[in-house]
């Protein structure tokens, strides 16, 4: 029986539990948070909805033992961005949390894959992999799965086509140095850069700049309005969990340890990757133009520098 453990019952952790429960991804869900009142309340509320979703069991605790035997552990606990704060500014506090958390997790769920969502997600994925000593493929981050869904949504809305027909990725850091992969984007098999369909707009240079700015600044905008982003990351994480637990071999831009990827190494960041029950099985070599290749290298440098500053 599949078991998902979620660390942190805040806005993100609770919404991942909700999305996962509605989609019936796991039969057993466990939430762990140091705030006992919060985790109890979230689990009670979720349990009251069980009648309306595929059958599952949900439990919560401030005791890490609740995560025992999990197949996947999703880490969402820790500090989040305050208004105007970048994700990188959270690094120090959240790395310290991982120093305590990771050994505890390894004890109770030694066979689990670790999926990092807490920000800065690329830095923390690297740190969690180092602290755990687990093989790189078993530790990965939600990366730019969310950014890519924002990207696809904005392209789809501009061209007035279904978002499911847009295939376009944001790669690199889940953060300010991320890179849009325009050159490989397609809409219904038509290369996006050549897109032209009567009644379905075109994509000018100005449109591309505006769309990418919106993607990069989306979290800042949402945090200004409601203090947290939760729904889309909840659904994005549920899809990653499905890819793992259903052994889907799904291609997703998750963050994982790269070594010798298009000249990039010793860093965690997002590139399209095949995700299955073993974790990140393979990273794919996407065709890149010169700007994209250079942008990805710079993004890797930014993340690596943050990792080094933290002493890893
Ligand atoms: P939140 O403040 O609502 O929740 C964080 C929870 O973590 C709190 O309930 C807190 O009690 C708990 N916590 C703190 N330290 C803990 C510990 N040591 N063990 C267990 N629980 C602990 O924050 P949120 O809005 O849920 O965001 C959580 C994280 O997710 C942030 O770092 C945020 O930046 C990140 N995030 C990532 C993405 C992404 O795409 N990767 C998207 C949205 C948010």
Coordinates of N, CA, C and O and ligand atoms in Angstrom, one line a residue, residues 7-13 32-35 38 76-81 90 94 97 101 117-119 121 142-143 146 174 228-229 233, ligand 1:
X7 N 5.8 16.6 5.2 CA 6.5 17.4 6.3 C 6.0 18.8 6.2 O 6.4 19.5 5.2
X8 N 5.3 19.3 7.2 CA 4.8 20.7 7.1 C 3.4 20.7 6.8 O 3.0 20.2 5.7
X9 N 2.5 21.2 7.7 CA 1.1 21.2 7.4 C 0.6 22.7 7.2 O -0.4 23.1 7.7
X10 N 1.5 23.4 6.6 CA 1.2 24.8 6.3 C 0.3 24.9 5.1 O -0.3 23.9 4.6
X11 N 0.3 26.1 4.4 CA -0.5 26.3 3.2 C -0.1 25.3 2.2 O -1.0 24.7 1.5
X12 N 1.2 25.1 2.0 CA 1.6 24.2 0.9 C 1.4 22.7 1.2 O 0.8 22.0 0.5
X13 N 1.8 22.3 2.4 CA 1.7 20.9 2.8 C 0.2 20.5 2.8 O -0.1 19.4 2.3
X32 N 3.2 15.6 9.1 CA 4.0 15.9 10.3 C 4.3 17.4 10.4 O 4.6 18.0 9.3
X33 N 4.1 18.0 11.5 CA 4.4 19.4 11.7 C 4.7 19.6 13.2 O 4.2 18.9 14.1
X34 N 5.6 20.5 13.5 CA 6.0 20.8 14.9 C 4.8 21.5 15.6 O 4.8 21.5 16.8
X35 N 4.0 22.1 14.8 CA 2.8 22.8 15.4 C 1.6 21.8 15.5 O 0.9 21.5 14.5
X38 N -2.0 22.9 14.7 CA -2.2 23.1 13.2 C -2.3 21.8 12.5 O -3.3 21.6 11.7
X76 N 7.8 20.2 2.9 CA 7.3 21.5 2.6 C 7.5 22.4 3.8 O 7.1 23.5 3.8
X77 N 8.1 21.9 4.9 CA 8.2 22.7 6.1 C 9.2 23.8 6.0 O 10.1 23.7 5.2
X78 N 9.0 24.8 6.9 CA 10.1 25.8 7.0 C 9.6 27.2 6.7 O 8.4 27.4 6.5
X79 N 10.6 28.1 6.6 CA 10.3 29.5 6.4 C 9.8 29.7 4.9 O 10.2 29.0 4.0
X80 N 8.9 30.6 4.8 CA 8.4 31.0 3.4 C 8.7 32.4 3.1 O 9.0 33.2 4.1
X81 N 8.5 32.8 1.8 CA 8.8 34.2 1.5 C 7.8 35.1 2.1 O 6.6 34.9 2.0
X90 N 15.7 32.6 2.1 CA 15.2 31.6 3.0 C 16.2 30.5 3.3 O 16.0 29.7 4.2
X94 N 16.2 27.4 6.4 CA 15.7 26.1 6.0 C 16.8 25.0 5.9 O 16.5 23.9 6.1
X97 N 17.0 23.7 9.4 CA 15.9 22.8 9.7 C 16.2 21.4 9.1 O 16.0 20.4 9.8
X101 N 16.0 17.5 10.5 CA 14.9 16.8 9.9 C 15.4 15.5 9.2 O 14.9 14.4 9.3
X117 N 10.1 20.5 -1.6 CA 9.3 21.6 -2.1 C 9.7 22.9 -1.4 O 9.6 24.0 -2.0
X118 N 10.1 22.8 -0.2 CA 10.6 24.0 0.5 C 11.6 24.8 -0.3 O 12.5 24.2 -0.9
X119 N 11.5 26.1 -0.2 CA 12.4 27.0 -0.9 C 13.6 27.4 -0.1 O 13.6 27.4 1.2
X121 N 14.3 25.8 -3.4 CA 14.1 24.3 -3.6 C 15.4 23.7 -4.2 O 15.7 22.5 -3.8
X142 N 10.6 19.8 -6.5 CA 9.5 20.1 -7.4 C 10.0 21.0 -8.5 O 9.4 21.1 -9.6
X143 N 11.1 21.8 -8.3 CA 11.7 22.5 -9.3 C 10.8 23.5 -10.1 O 10.1 24.2 -9.5
X146 N 6.1 23.9 -11.4 CA 5.1 24.9 -11.2 C 5.3 26.1 -12.2 O 4.3 26.6 -12.8
X174 N 14.4 27.3 -9.7 CA 13.0 27.7 -9.4 C 13.2 29.0 -8.7 O 13.3 29.1 -7.5
X228 N 0.7 33.5 0.4 CA 1.3 32.2 0.1 C 0.8 31.8 -1.3 O -0.3 32.2 -1.7
X229 N 1.5 30.9 -1.9 CA 1.0 30.2 -3.1 C 0.7 28.8 -2.7 O 1.6 28.2 -2.0
X233 N 0.9 24.7 -6.7 CA 1.9 23.8 -6.2 C 1.4 22.5 -5.7 O 2.0 21.5 -5.8
Ligands
LIG1 P1 3.7 27.9 6.0 O1 4.3 28.9 6.9 O2 2.2 28.0 5.8 O3 3.9 26.4 6.5 C1 5.2 26.0 7.0 C2 4.9 24.9 8.0 O4 6.1 24.3 8.4 C3 4.3 25.5 9.3 O5 3.1 24.8 9.6 C4 5.4 25.2 10.4 O6 4.8 24.9 11.7 C5 6.1 24.0 9.8 N1 7.4 23.7 10.3 C6 8.4 24.6 10.5 N2 9.5 24.0 10.9 C7 9.2 22.7 10.9 C8 10.0 21.5 11.2 N3 11.2 21.6 11.6 N4 9.4 20.3 11.2 C9 8.1 20.2 10.8 N5 7.3 21.3 10.5 C10 7.9 22.5 10.5 O7 4.5 28.0 4.6 P2 4.0 27.5 3.2 O8 3.2 28.6 2.5 O9 3.3 26.2 3.4 O10 5.3 27.3 2.4 C11 6.2 26.2 2.8 C12 7.5 26.2 2.0 O11 7.1 25.9 0.6 C13 8.2 27.6 1.9 O12 9.6 27.4 1.9 C14 7.7 28.1 0.5 O13 8.6 29.1 0.0 C15 7.7 26.8 -0.3 N6 7.0 26.8 -1.6 C16 7.6 26.2 -2.6 C17 7.0 26.2 -3.8 C18 7.7 25.5 -5.0 O14 7.3 25.6 -6.1 N7 8.8 24.8 -4.7 C19 5.8 26.8 -4.0 C20 5.2 27.4 -2.9 C21 5.8 27.4 -1.7

